[in-house]
C-alpha positions as protocol buffer text, in pm:
chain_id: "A"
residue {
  index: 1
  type: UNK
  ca { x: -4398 y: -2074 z: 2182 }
}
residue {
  index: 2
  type: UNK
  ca { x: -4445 y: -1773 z: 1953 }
}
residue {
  index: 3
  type: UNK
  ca { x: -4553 y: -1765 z: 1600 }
}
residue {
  index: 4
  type: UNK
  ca { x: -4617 y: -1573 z: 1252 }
}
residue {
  index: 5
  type: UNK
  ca { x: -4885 y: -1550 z: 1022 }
}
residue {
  index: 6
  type: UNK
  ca { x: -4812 y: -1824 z: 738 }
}
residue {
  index: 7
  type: UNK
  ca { x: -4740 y: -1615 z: 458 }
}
residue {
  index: 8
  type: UNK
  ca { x: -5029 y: -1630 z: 136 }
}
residue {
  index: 9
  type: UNK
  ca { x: -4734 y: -1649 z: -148 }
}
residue {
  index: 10
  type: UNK
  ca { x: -4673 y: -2012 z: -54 }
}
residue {
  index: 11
  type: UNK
  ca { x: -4823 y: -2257 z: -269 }
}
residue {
  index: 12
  type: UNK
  ca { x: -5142 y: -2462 z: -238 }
}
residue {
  index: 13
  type: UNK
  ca { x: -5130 y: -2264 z: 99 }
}
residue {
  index: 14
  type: UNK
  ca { x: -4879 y: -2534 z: 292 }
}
residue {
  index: 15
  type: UNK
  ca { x: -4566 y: -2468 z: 457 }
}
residue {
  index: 16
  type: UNK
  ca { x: -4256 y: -2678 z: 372 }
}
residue {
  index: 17
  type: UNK
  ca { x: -4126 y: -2855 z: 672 }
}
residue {
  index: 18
  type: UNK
  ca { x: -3760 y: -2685 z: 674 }
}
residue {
  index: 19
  type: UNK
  ca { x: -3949 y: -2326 z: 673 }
}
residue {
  index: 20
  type: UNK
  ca { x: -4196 y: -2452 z: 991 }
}
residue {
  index: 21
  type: UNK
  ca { x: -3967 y: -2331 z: 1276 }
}
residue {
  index: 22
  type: UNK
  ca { x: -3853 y: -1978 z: 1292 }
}
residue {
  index: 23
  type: UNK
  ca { x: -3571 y: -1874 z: 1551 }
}
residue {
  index: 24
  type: UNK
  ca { x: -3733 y: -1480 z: 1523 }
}
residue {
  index: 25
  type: UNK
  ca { x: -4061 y: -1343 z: 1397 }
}
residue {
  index: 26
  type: UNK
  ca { x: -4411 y: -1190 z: 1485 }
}
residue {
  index: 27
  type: UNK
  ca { x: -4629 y: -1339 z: 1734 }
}
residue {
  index: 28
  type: UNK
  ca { x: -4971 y: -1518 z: 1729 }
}
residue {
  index: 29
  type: UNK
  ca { x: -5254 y: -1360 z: 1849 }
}
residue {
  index: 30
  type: UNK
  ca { x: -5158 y: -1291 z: 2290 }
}
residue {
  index: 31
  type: UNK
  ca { x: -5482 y: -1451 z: 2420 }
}
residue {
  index: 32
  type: UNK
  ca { x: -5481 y: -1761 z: 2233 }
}
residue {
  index: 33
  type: UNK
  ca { x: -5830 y: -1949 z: 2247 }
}
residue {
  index: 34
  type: UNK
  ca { x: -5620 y: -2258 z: 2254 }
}
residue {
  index: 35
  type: UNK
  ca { x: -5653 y: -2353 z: 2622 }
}
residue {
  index: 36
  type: UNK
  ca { x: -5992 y: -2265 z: 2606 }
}
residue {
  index: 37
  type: UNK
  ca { x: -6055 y: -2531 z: 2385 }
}
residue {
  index: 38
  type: UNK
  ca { x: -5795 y: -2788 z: 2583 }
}
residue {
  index: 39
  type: UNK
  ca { x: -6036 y: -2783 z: 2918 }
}
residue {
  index: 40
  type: UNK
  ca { x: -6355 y: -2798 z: 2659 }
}
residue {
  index: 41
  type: UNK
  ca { x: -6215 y: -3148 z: 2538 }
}
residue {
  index: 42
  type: UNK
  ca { x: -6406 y: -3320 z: 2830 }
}
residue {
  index: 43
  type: UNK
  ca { x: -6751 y: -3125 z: 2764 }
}
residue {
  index: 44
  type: UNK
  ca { x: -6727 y: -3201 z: 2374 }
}
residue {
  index: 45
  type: UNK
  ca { x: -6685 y: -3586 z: 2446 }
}
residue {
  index: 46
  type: UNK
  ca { x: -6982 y: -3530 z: 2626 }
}
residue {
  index: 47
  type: UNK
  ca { x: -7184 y: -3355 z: 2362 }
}
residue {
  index: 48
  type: UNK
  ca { x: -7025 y: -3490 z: 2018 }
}
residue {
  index: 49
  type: UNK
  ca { x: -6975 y: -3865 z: 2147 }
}
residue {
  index: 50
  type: UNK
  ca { x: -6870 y: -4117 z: 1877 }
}
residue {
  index: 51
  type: UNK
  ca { x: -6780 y: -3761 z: 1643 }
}
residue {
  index: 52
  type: UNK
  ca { x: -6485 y: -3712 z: 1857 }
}
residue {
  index: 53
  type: UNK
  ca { x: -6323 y: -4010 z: 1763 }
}
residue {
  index: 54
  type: UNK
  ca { x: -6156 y: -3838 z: 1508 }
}
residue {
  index: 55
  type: UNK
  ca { x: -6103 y: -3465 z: 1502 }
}
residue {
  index: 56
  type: UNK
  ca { x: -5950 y: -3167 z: 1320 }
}
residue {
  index: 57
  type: UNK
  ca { x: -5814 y: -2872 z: 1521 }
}
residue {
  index: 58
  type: UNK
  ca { x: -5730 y: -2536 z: 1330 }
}
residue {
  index: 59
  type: UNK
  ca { x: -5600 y: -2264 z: 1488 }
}
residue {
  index: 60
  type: UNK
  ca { x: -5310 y: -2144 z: 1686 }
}
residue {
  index: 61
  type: UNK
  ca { x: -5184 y: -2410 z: 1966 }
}
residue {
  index: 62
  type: UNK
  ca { x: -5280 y: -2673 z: 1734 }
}
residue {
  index: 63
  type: UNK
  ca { x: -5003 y: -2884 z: 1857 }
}
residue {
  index: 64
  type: UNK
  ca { x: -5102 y: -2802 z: 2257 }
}
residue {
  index: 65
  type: UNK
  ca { x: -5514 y: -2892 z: 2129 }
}
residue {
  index: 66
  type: UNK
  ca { x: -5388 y: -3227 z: 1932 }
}
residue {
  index: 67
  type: UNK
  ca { x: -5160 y: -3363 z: 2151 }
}
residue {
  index: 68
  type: UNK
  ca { x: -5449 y: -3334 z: 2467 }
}
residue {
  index: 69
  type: UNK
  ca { x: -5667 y: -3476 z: 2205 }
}
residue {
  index: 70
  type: UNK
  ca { x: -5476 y: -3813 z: 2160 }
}
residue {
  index: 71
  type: UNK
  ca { x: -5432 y: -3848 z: 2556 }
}
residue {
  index: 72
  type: UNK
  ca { x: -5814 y: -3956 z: 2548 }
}
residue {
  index: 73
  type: UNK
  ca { x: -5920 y: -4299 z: 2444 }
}
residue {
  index: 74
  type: UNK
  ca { x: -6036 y: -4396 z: 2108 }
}
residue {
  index: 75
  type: UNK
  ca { x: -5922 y: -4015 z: 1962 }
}
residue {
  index: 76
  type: UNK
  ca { x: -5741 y: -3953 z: 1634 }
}
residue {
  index: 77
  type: UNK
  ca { x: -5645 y: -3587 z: 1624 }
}
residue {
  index: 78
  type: UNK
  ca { x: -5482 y: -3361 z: 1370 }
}
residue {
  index: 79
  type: UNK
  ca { x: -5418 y: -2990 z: 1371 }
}
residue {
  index: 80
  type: UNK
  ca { x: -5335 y: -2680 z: 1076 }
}
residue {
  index: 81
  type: UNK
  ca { x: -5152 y: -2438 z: 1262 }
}
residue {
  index: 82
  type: UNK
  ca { x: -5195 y: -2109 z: 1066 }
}
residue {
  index: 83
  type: UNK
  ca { x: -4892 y: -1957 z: 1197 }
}
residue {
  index: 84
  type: UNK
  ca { x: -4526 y: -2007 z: 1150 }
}
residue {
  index: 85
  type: UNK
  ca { x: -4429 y: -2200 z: 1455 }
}
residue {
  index: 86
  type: UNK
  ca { x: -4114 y: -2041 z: 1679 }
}
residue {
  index: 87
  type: UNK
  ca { x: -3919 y: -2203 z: 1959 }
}
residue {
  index: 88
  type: UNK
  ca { x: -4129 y: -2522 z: 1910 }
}
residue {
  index: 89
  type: UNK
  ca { x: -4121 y: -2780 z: 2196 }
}
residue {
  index: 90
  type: UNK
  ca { x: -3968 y: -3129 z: 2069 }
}
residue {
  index: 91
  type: UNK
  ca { x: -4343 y: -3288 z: 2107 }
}
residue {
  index: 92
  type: UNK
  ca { x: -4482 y: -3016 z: 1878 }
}
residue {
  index: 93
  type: UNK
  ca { x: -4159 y: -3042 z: 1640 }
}
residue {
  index: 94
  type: UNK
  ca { x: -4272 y: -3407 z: 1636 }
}
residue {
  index: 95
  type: UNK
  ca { x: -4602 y: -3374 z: 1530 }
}
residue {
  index: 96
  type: UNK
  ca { x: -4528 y: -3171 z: 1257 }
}
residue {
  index: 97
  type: UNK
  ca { x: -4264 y: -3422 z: 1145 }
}
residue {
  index: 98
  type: UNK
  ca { x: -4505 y: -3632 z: 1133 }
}
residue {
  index: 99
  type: UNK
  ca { x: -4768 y: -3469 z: 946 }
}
residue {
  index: 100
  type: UNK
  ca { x: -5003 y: -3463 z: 1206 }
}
residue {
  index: 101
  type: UNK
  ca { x: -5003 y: -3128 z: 1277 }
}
residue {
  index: 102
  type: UNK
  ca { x: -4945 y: -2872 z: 973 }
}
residue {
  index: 103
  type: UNK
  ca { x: -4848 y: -2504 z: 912 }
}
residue {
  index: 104
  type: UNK
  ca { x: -5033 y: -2411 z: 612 }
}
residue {
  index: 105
  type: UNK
  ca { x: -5253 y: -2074 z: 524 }
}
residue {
  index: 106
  type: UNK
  ca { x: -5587 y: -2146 z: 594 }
}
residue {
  index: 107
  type: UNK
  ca { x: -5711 y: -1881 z: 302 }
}
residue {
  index: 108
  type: UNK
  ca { x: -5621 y: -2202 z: 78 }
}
residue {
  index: 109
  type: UNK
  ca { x: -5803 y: -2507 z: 47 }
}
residue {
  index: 110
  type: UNK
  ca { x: -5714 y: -2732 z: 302 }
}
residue {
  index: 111
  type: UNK
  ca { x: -5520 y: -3039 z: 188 }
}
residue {
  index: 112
  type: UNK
  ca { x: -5822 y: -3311 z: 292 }
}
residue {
  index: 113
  type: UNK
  ca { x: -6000 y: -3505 z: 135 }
}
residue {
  index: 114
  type: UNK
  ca { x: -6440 y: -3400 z: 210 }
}
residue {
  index: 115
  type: UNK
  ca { x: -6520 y: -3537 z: 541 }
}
residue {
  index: 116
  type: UNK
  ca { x: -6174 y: -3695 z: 642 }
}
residue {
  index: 117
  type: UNK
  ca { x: -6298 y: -3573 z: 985 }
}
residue {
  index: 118
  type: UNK
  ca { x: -6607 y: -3718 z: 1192 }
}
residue {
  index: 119
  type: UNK
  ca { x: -6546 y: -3316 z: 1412 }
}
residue {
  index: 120
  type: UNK
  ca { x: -6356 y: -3011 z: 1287 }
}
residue {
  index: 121
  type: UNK
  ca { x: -6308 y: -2751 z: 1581 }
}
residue {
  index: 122
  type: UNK
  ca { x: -6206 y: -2409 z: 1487 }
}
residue {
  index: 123
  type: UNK
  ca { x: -6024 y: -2150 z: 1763 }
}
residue {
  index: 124
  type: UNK
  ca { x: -5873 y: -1829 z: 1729 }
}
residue {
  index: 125
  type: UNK
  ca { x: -5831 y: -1808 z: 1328 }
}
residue {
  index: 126
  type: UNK
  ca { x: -6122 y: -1675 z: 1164 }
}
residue {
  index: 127
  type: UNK
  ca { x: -6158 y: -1392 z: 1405 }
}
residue {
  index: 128
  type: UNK
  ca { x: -5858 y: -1250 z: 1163 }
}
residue {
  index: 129
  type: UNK
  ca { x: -6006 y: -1315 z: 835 }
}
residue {
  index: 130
  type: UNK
  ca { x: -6186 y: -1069 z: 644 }
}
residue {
  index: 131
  type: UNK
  ca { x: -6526 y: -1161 z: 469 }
}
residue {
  index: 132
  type: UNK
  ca { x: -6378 y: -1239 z: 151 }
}
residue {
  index: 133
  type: UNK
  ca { x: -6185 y: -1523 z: 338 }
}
residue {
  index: 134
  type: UNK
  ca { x: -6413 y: -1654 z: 531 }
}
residue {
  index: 135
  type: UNK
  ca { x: -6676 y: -1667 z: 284 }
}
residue {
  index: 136
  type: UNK
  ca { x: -6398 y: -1946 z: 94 }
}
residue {
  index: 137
  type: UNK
  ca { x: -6225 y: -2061 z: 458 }
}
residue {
  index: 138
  type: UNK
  ca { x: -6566 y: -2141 z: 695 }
}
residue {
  index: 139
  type: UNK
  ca { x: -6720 y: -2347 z: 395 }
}
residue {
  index: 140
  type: UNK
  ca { x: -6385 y: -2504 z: 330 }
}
residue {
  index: 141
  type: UNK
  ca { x: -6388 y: -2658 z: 746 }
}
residue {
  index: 142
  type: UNK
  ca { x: -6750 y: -2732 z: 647 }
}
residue {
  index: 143
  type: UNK
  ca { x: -6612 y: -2972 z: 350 }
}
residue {
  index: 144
  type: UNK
  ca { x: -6323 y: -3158 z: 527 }
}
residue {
  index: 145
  type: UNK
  ca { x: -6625 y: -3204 z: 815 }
}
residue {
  index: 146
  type: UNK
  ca { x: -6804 y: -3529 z: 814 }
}
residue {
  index: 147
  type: UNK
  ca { x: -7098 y: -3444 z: 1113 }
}
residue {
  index: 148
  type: UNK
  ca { x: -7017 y: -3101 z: 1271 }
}
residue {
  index: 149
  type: UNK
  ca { x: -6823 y: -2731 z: 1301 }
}
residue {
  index: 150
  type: UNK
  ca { x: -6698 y: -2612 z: 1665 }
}
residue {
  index: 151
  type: UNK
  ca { x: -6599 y: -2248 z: 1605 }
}
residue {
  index: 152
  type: UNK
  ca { x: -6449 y: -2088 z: 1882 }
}
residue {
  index: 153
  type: UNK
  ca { x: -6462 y: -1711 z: 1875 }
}
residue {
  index: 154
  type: UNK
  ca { x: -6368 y: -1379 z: 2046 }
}
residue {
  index: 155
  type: UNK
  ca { x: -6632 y: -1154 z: 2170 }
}
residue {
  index: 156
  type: UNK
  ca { x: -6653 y: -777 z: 2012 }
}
residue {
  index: 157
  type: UNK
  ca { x: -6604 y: -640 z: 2378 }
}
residue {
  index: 158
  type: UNK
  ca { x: -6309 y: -812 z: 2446 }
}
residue {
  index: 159
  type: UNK
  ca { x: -5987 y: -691 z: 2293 }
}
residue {
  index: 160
  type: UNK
  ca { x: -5690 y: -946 z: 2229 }
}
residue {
  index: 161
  type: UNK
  ca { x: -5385 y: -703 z: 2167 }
}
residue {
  index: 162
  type: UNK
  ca { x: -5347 y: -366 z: 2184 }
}
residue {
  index: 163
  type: UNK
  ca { x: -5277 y: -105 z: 1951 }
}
residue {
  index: 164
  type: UNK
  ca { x: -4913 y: -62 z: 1935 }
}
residue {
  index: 165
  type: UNK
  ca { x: -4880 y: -497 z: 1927 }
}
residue {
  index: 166
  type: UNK
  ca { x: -5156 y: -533 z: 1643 }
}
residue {
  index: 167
  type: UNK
  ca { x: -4921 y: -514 z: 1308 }
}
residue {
  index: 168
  type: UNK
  ca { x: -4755 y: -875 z: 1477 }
}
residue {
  index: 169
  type: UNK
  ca { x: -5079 y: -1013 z: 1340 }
}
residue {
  index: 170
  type: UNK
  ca { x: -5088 y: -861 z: 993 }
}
residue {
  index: 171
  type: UNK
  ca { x: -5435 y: -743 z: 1063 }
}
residue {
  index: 172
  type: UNK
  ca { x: -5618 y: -684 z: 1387 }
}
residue {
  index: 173
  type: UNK
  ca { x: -5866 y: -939 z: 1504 }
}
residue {
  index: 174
  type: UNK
  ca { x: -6220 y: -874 z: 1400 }
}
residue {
  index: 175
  type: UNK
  ca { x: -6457 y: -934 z: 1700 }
}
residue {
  index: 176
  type: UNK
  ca { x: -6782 y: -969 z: 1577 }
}
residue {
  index: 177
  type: UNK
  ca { x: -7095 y: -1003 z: 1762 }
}
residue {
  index: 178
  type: UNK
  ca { x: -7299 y: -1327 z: 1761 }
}
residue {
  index: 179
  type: UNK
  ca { x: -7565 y: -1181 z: 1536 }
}
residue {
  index: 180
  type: UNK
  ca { x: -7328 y: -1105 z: 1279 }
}
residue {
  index: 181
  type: UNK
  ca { x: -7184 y: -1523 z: 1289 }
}
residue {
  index: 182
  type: UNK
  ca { x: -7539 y: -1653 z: 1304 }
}
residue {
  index: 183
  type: UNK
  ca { x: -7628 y: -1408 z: 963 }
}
residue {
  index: 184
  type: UNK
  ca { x: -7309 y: -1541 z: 779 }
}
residue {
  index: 185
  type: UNK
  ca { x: -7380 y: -1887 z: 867 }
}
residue {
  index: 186
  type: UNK
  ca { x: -7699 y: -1849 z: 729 }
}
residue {
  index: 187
  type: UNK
  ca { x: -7530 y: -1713 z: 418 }
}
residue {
  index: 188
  type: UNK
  ca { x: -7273 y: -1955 z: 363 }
}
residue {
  index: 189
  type: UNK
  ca { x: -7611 y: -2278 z: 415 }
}
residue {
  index: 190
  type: UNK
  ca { x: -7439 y: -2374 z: 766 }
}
residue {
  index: 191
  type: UNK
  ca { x: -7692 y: -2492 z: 1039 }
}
residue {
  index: 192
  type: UNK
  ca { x: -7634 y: -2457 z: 1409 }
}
residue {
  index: 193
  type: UNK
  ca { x: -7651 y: -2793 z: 1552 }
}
residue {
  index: 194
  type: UNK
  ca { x: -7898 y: -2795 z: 1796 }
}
residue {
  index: 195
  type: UNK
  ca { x: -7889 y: -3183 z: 1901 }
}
residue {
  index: 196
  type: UNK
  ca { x: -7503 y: -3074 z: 2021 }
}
residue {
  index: 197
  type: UNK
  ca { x: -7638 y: -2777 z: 2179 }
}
residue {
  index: 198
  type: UNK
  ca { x: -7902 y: -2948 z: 2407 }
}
residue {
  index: 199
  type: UNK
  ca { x: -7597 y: -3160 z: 2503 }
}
residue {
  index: 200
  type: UNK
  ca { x: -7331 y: -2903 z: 2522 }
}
residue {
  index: 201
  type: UNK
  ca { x: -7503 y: -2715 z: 2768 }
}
residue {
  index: 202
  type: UNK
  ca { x: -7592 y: -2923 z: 3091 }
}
residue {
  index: 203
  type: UNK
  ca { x: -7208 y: -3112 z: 3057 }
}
residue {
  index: 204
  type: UNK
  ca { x: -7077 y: -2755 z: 3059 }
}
residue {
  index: 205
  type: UNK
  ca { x: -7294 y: -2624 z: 3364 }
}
residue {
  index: 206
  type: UNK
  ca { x: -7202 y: -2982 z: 3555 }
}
residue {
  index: 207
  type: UNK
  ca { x: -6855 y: -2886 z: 3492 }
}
residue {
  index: 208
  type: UNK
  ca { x: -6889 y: -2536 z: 3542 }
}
residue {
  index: 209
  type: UNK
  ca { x: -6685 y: -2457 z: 3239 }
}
residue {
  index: 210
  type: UNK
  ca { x: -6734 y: -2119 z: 3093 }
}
residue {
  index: 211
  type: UNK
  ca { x: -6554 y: -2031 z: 2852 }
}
residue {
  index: 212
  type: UNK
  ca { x: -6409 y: -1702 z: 2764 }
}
residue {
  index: 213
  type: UNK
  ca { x: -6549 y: -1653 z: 2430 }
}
residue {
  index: 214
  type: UNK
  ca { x: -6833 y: -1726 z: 2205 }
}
residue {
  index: 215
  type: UNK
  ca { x: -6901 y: -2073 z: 2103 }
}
residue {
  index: 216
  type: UNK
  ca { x: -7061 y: -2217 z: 1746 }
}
residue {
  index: 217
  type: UNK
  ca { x: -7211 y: -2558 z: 1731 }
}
residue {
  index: 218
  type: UNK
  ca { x: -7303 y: -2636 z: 1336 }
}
residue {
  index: 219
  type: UNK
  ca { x: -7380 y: -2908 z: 1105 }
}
residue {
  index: 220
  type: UNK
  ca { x: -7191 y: -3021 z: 806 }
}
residue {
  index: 221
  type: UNK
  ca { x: -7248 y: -3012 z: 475 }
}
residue {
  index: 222
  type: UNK
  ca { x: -7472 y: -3306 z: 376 }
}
């Protein structure tokens, strides 16, 4: 399932339901994070508990991240995909009928109400913002958050696409170094959550998941 960058033009930032599936277009980013995140469901049950009962996914694969998200008990899930979605399955066509996965441009507010979600995890999307957006986008998945922020995140040695492939993205990925996240969260009042952390950990190691980029665990706004 390929996709496009939503474009910004489109108001409030959503994406109408008739202009969701695209026959043709540019791609999402060629190493999504988005299975990544699938086999990191179990060790986040582990770690976030009663938080994961219900959960916001943004980022590509939304629909592959929400629908293993309602296989496990006691789950609500939604997703914002923040690309066009092409050749769509008929489960993800579904959950977009539906409403519980949307395409919408994640440079706009999101359309939720503050803390709708108990957990708001965050894969392959802000890697292709720009500080100007993120400094509106990361507290904006802070807002909609009721206890906690898992941000999913390429490392600055690892490239996604290569040169000739990057203008399917609009703009090449930014892989920034974990110094550089923990400085910006500090900017933008976001804590890391170190309670999640200290749980995080020893499920992953037991496991032995290890995932393939760098990993954020941080509070909500209060």
């Amino acid at each position: 399932m390929s996709r496009r960058q939503v474009g910004s033009t489109r108001r409030n930032g959503t994406f109408s339901l008739s202009g969701a599936f695209h026959s043709k277009s540019r791609s999402s980013p060629l190493l999504s994070i988005g299975l990544v995140v699938v086999r990191a469901i179990p060790v986040l049950k582990k770690a976030y508990g009663d938080s994961m009962r219900k959960v916001l996914h943004v980022g590509p694969d939304s629909c592959s991240v929400v629908s293993s998200l309602l296989k496990e008990e006691e789950t609500e899930a939604w997703g914002v995909e923040p690309y066009d979605i092409e050749d769509a399955d008929a489960r993800c066509k579904s959950l977009v009928q539906k409403g519980i996965v949307r395409v919408a441009d994640i440079k706009f507010p999101l359309p939720y109400r503050s803390k709708s979600f108990s957990l708001v995890i965050v894969s392959d999307a802000l890697d292709y913002l720009s500080p100007k957006y993120l400094n509106k986008t990361l507290p904006e998945l802070a807002r909609v958050s009721a206890d906690a922020v898992v941000i999913f995140a390429g490392y600055p040695d690892k490239q996604r696409a290569k040169l000739p492939e990057l203008s399917k993205f609009g703009r090449p990925a930014k892989m920034r170094s974990s110094s550089w996240w923990i400085r910006f969260f500090v900017q933008t009042s976001l804590e890391e959550n170190d309670a999640a952390i200290r749980k995080f950990e020893p499920a992953a190691s037991k496991r032995s998941y290890q995932p393939s980029c760098q990993l954020f665990h941080l509070k909500s706004y209060n």
